[in-house]
Coordinates of C-alpha atoms and ligand atoms in Angstrom, one line a residue:
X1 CA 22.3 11.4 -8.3
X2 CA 19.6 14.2 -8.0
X3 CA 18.8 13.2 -4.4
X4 CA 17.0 16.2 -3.7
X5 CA 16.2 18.1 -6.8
X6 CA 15.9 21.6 -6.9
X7 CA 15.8 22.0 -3.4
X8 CA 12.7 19.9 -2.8
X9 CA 12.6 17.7 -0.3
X10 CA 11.6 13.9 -0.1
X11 CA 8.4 14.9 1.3
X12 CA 7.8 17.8 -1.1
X13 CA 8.5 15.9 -4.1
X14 CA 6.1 13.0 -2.9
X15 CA 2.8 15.6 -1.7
X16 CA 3.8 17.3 -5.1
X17 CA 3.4 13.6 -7.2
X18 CA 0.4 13.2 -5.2
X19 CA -1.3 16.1 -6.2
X20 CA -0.7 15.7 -9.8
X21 CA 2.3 18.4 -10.0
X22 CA 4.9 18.2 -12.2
X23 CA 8.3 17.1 -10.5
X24 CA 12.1 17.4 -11.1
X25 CA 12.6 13.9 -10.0
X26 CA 9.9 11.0 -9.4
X27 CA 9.9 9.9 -6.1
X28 CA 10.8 6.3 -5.6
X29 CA 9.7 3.7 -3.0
X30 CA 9.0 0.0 -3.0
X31 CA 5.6 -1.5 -1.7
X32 CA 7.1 -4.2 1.3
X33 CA 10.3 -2.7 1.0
X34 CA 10.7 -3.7 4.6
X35 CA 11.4 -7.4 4.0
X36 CA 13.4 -10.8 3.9
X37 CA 15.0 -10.2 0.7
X38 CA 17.2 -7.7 3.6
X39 CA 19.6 -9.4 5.2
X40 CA 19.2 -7.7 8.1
X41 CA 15.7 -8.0 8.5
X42 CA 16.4 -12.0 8.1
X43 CA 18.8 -11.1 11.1
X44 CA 16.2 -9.5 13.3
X45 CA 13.2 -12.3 12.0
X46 CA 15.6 -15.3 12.9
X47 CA 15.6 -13.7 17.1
X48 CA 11.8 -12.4 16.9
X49 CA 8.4 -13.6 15.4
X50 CA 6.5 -11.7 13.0
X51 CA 4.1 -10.3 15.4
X52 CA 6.3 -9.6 17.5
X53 CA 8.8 -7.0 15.6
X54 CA 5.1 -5.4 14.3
X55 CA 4.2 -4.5 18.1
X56 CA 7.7 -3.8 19.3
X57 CA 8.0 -0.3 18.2
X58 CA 11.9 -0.3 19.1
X59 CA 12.0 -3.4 16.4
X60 CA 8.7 -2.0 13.9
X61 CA 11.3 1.2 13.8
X62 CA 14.3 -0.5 13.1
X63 CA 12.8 -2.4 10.4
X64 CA 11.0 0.2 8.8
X65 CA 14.2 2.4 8.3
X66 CA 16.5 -0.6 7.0
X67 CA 15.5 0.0 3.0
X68 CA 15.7 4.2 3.4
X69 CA 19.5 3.5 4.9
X70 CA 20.3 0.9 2.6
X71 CA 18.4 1.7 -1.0
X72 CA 17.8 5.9 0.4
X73 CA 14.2 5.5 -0.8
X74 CA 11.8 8.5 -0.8
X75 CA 9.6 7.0 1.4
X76 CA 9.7 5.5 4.6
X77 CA 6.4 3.2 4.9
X78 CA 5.8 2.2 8.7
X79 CA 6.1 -1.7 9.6
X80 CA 3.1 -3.7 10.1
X81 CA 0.3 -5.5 8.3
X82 CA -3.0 -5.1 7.0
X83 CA -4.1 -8.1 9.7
X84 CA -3.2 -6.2 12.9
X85 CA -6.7 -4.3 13.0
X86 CA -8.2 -7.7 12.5
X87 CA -6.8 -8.8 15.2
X88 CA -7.9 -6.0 16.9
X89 CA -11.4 -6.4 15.8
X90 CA -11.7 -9.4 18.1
X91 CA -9.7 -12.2 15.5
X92 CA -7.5 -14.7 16.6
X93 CA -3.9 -13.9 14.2
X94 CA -1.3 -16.0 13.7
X95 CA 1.2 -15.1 11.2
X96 CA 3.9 -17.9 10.9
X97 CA 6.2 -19.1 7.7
X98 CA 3.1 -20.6 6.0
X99 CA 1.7 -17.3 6.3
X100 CA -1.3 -15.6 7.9
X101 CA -3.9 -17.9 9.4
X102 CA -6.8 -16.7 11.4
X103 CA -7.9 -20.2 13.5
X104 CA -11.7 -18.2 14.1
X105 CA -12.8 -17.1 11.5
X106 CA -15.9 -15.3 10.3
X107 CA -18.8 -17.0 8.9
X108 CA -21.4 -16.3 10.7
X109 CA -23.7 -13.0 11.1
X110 CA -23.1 -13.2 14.7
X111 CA -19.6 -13.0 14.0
X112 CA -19.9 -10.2 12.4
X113 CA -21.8 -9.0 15.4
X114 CA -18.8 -9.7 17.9
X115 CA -16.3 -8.2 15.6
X116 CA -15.3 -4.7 17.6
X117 CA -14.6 -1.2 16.8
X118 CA -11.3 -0.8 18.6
X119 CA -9.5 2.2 19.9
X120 CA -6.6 2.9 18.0
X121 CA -4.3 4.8 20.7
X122 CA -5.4 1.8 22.9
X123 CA -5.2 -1.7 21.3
X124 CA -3.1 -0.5 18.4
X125 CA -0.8 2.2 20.1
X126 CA 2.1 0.5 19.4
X127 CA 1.7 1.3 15.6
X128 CA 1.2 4.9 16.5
X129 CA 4.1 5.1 18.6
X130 CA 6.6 3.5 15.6
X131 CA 5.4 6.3 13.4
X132 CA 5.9 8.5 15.7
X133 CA 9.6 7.6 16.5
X134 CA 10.1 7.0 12.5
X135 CA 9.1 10.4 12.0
X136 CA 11.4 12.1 15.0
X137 CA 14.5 9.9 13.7
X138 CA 14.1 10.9 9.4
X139 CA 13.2 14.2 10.4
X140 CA 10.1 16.4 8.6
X141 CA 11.8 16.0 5.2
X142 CA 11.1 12.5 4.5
X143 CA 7.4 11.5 4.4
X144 CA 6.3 8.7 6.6
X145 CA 3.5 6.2 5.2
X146 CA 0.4 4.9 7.1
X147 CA -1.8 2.5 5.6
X148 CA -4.3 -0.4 6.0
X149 CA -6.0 -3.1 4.4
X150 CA -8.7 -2.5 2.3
X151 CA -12.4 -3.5 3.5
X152 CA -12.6 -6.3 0.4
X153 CA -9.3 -7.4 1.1
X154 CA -9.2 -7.4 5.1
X155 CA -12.5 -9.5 4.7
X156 CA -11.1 -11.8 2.4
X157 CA -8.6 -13.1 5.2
X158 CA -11.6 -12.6 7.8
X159 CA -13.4 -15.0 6.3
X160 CA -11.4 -17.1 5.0
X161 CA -9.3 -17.5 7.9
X162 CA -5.8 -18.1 6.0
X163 CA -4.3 -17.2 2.1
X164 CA -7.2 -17.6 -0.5
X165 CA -8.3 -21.2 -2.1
X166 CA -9.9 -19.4 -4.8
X167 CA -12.3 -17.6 -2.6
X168 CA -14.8 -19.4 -2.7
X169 CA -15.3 -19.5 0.7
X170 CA -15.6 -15.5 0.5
X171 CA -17.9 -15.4 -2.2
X172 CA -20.2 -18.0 -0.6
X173 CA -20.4 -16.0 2.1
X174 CA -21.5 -12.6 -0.1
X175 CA -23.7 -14.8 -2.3
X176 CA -25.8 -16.3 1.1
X177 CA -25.2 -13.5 3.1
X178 CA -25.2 -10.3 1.1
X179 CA -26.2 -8.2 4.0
X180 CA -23.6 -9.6 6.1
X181 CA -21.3 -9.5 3.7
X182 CA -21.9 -5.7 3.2
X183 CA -22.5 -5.3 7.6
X184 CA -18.9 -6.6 7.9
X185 CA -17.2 -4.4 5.2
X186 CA -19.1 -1.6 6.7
X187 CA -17.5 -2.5 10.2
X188 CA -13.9 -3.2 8.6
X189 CA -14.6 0.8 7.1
X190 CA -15.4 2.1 10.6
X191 CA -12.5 0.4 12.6
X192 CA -10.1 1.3 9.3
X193 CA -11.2 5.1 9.5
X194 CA -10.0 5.6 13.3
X195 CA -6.8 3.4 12.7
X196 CA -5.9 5.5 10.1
X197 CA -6.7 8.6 11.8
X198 CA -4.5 7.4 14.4
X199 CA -1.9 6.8 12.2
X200 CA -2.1 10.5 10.6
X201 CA -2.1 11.9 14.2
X202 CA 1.2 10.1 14.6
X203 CA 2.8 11.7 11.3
X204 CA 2.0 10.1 8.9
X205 CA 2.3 12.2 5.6
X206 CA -0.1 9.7 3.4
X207 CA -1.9 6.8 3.5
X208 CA -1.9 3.9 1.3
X209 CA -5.0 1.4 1.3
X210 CA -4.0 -1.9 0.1
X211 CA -7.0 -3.8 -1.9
X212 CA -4.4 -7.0 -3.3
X213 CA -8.1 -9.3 -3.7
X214 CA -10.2 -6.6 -5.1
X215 CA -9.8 -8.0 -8.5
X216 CA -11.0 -11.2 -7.6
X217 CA -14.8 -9.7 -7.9
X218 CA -16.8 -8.7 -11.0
X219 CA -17.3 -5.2 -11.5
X220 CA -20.9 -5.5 -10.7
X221 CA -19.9 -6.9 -6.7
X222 CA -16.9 -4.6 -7.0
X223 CA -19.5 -1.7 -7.0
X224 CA -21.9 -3.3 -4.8
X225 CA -19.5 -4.6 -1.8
X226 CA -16.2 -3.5 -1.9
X227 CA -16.4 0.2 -3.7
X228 CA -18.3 2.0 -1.0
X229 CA -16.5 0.3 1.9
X230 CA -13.4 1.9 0.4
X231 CA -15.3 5.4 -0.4
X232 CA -16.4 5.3 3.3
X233 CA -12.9 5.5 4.2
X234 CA -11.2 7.8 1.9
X235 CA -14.2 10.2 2.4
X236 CA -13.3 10.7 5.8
X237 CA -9.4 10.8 5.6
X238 CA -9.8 12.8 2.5
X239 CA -8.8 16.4 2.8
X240 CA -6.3 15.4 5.9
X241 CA -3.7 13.4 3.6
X242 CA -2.9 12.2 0.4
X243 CA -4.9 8.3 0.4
X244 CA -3.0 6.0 -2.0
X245 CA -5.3 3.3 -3.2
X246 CA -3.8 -0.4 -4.2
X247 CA -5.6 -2.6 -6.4
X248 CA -4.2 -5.5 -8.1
X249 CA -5.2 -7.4 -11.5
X250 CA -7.9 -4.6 -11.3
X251 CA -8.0 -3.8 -15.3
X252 CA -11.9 -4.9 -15.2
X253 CA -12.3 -2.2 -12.1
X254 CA -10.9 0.9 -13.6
X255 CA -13.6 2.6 -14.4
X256 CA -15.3 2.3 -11.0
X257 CA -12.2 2.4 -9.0
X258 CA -11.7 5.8 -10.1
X259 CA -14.3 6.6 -8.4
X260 CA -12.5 5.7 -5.0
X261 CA -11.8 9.6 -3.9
X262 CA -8.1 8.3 -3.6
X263 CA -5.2 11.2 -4.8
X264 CA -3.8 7.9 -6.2
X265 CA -4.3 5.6 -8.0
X266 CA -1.8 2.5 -7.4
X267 CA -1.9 -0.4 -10.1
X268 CA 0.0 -3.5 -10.8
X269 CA 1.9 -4.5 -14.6
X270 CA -1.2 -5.9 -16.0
X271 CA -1.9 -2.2 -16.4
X272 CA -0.3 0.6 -19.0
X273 CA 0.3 3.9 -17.1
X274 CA 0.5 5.9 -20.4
X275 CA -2.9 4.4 -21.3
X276 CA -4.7 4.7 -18.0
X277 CA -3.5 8.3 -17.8
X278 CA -5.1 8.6 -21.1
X279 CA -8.4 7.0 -19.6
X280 CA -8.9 8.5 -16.4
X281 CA -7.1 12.2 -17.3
X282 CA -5.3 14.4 -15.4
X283 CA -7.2 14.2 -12.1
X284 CA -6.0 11.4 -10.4
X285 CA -2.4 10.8 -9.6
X286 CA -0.7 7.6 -10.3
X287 CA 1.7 5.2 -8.6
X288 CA 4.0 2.0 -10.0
X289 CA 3.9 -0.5 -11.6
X290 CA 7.3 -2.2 -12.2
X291 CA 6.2 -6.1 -12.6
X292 CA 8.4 -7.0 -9.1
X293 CA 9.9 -10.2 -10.9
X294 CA 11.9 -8.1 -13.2
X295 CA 14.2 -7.4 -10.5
X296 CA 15.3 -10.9 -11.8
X297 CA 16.8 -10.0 -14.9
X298 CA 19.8 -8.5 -15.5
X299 CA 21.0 -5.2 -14.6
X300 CA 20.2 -3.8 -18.0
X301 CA 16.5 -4.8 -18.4
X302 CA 15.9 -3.2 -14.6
X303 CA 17.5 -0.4 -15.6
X304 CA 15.2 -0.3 -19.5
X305 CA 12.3 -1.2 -17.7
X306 CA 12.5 1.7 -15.1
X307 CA 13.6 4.3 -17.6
X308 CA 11.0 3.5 -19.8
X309 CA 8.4 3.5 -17.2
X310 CA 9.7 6.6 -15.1
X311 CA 9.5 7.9 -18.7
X312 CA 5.8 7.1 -19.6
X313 CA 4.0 10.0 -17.7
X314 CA 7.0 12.6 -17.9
X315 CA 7.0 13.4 -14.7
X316 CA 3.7 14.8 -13.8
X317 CA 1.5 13.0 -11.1
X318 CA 4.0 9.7 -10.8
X319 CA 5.1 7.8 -7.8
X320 CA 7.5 5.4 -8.9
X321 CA 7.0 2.2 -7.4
X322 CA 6.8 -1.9 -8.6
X323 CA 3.4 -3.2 -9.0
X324 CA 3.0 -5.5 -5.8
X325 CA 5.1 -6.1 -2.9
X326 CA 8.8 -6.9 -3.9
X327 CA 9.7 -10.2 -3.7
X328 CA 11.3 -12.7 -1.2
X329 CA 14.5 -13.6 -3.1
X330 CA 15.0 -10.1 -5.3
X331 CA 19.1 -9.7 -5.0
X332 CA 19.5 -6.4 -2.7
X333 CA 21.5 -5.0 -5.4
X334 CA 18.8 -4.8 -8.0
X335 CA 16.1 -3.0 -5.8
X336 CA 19.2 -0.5 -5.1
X337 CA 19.2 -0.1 -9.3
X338 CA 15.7 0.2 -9.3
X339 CA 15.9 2.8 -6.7
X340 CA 19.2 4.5 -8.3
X341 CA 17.7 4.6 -11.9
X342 CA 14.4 5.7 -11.2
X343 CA 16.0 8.4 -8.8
X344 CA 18.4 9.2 -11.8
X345 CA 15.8 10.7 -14.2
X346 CA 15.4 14.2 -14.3
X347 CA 12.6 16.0 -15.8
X348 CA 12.3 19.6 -17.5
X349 CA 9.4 21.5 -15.2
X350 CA 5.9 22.0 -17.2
X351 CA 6.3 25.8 -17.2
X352 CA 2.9 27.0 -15.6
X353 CA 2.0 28.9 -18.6
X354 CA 1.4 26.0 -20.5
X355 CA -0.6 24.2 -17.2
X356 CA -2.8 27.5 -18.0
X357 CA -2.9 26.9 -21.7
X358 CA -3.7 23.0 -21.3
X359 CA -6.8 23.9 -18.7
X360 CA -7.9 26.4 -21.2
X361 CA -8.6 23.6 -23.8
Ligands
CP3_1 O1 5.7 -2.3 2.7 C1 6.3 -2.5 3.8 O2 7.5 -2.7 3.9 C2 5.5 -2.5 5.1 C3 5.1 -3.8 5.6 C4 4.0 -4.6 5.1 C5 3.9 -6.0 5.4 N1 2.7 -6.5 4.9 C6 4.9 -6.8 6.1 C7 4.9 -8.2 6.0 C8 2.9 -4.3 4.4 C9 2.5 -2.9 3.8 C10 2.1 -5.5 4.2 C11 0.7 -5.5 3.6 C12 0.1 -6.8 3.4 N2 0.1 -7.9 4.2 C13 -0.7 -7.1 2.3 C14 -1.1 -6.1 1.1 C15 0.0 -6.0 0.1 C16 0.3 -7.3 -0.6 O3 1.5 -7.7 -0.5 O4 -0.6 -7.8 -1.2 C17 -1.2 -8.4 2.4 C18 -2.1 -9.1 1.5 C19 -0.7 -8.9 3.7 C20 -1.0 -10.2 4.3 C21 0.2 -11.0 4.6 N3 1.2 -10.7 5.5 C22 0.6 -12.2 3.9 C23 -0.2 -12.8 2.8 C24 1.8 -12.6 4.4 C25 2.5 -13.9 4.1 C26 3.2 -13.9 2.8 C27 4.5 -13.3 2.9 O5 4.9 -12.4 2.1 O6 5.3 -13.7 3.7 C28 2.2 -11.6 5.4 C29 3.4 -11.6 6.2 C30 4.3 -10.4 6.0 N4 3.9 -9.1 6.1 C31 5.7 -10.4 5.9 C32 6.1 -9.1 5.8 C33 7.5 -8.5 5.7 C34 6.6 -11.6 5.8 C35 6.7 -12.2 7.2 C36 8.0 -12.6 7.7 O7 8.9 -11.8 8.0 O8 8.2 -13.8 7.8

């Protein structure tokens, strides 16, 4: 296995992918690969709550770095959730089985009003001090991910106070309150934008924003609401580090979300890489999209399916990566194929000569 290809590093191969540079190797890394399909994450969850191992940086550390000792991943994405900074903000959070429920939530303009813009190396230091000790431990050849929730996406929960019922409760809110609506994502942007910072200042070599719900909206409120929130945040990280944008069942969004200012541009199955590369050109780099259930089927369709994905953009400006957050029940050995297989493929380097001929054209 071509580890380390040509003498690149982890981190070199994942800043060259994010730039849009040809690579020896795609680099590989799971979205949630911190997670109870693990059995030894199960063994630290059954002692500790959620919240818990996320503000514990001894535990946030050792669960971060269980999938880059087990699977040897390329990317070591810090442990946490995109609902820490809302608790932060002023929110009640309580993350149990049933998953995240927020007993306050927002509905109100004054709530909006109450919500704070928190200091991250205060109320939120513990985050900053996992990276930093995930960075000291893998060393500076392994790139160490930051990243938040999205504006859109944050607010979703805000409002909504647990895991969507068809957002209606979100959308009533930006349909009555549309100045609200926008207030609060603008708030979400200015907290996000000094937790990231933060983040960076600790180490961190990129940042992903995760937008899971963005797809929920029409293209028309994508642009209107959630769009600038997100261009308010990558305008001011941009520049600093690579910014990884998320967005899920966002085929409607395309043209718009390319827009963001993100390096890259993450997107679920419901999305062809070879055709969106075709769509949005060279620019923008792009990362997944293995549909997370195929981890499911047998060892020969994972190892197909990566192949022929790893194989779809020939190695230029590709992050290898599944299209949402791997799944609870995935057998461990199957995310190690994924990982193994994708890690396998080597690419011929795009001689610079013909980088020169291509820009010529
Ligand atoms: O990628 C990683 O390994 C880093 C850790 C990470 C978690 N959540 C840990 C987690 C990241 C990057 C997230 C992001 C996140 N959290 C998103 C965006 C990505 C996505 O999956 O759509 C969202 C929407 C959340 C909110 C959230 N947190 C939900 C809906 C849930 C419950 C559902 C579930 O999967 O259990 C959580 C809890 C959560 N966050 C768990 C983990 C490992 C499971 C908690 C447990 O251990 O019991």
């Amino acid at each position: 296995m071509s580890l380390v290809a040509d003498n690149l590093t982890r981190k070199e191969l994942f800043l060259r992918a994010c730039r849009g540079e040809s690579v020896p190797r795609l680099p590989v890394w799971m979205m949630r690969q911190a997670g109870r399909y693990l059995p030894e994450y199960r063994a630290i969850r059954a002692e500790r709550p959620f919240l818990e191992v996320c503000k514990t940086p001894d535990l946030a550390v050792e669960v971060s770095l269980q999938p880059f000792r087990r699977l040897g991943v390329d990317a070591v994405i810090v442990f946490s959730d995109i609902l820490i900074p809302a608790e932060a903000m002023g929110l009640k959070l309580e993350l149990g089985d049933a998953g995240p429920n927020l007993p306050e939530p927002v509905r109100t303009v004054a709530d909006v009003d109450r919500l704070r813009i928190f200091d991250p190396e205060v109320e939120t230091a513990f985050l900053n001090e996992a990276i930093r000790r995930i960075v000291k431990e893998v060393g500076p050849d392994v790139p160490v991910l930051g990243f938040a929730g999205a504006p859109f996406t944050l607010a979703c929960y805000m409002i909504e106070g647990k895991t969507k019922e068809g957002f209606a409760t979100v959308k009533s809110f930006m349909y009555h309150q549309p100045a609200a609506f926008e207030r609060l994502l603008a708030q979400i942007a200015r907290a996000t934008i000094g937790y990231l910072k933060a983040q960076i200042a600790a180490g961190a070599a990129a940042v992903q924003l995760f937008d899971t719900w963005c797809g929920e909206l029409t293209r028309e409120d994508y642009e209107r609401y959630a769009l600038p929130a997100v261009k308010e945040i990558i305008s001011r990280i941009a520049g600093e580090v690579p910014v990884i944008y998320y967005t899920k069942a966002s085929n409607h969004l395309i043209p718009a979300v390319a827009r963001s200012g993100a390096d890259v541009l993450s997107v679920d199955w419901r999305v062809n890489l070879a055709e969106l590369r075709k769509y949005i050109g060279p620019k923008l780099s792009l990362q997944g999209n293995l549909d997370p259930a195929i981890l499911f089927g047998p060892a020969e369709k994972i190892r197909s399916a990566t192949q022929e994905l790893a194989n779809s953009l020939g190695g230029r400006g590709h992050i290898l990566n599944l299209g949402h957050g791997i799944l609870q029940h995935t057998p461990v050995e199957h995310a190690q194929l994924f990982i193994e297989t994708g890690q396998q493929i080597e690419f011929a380097q795009t001689p610079p000569v013909a980088i020169s001929a291509e820009a010529r054209l």
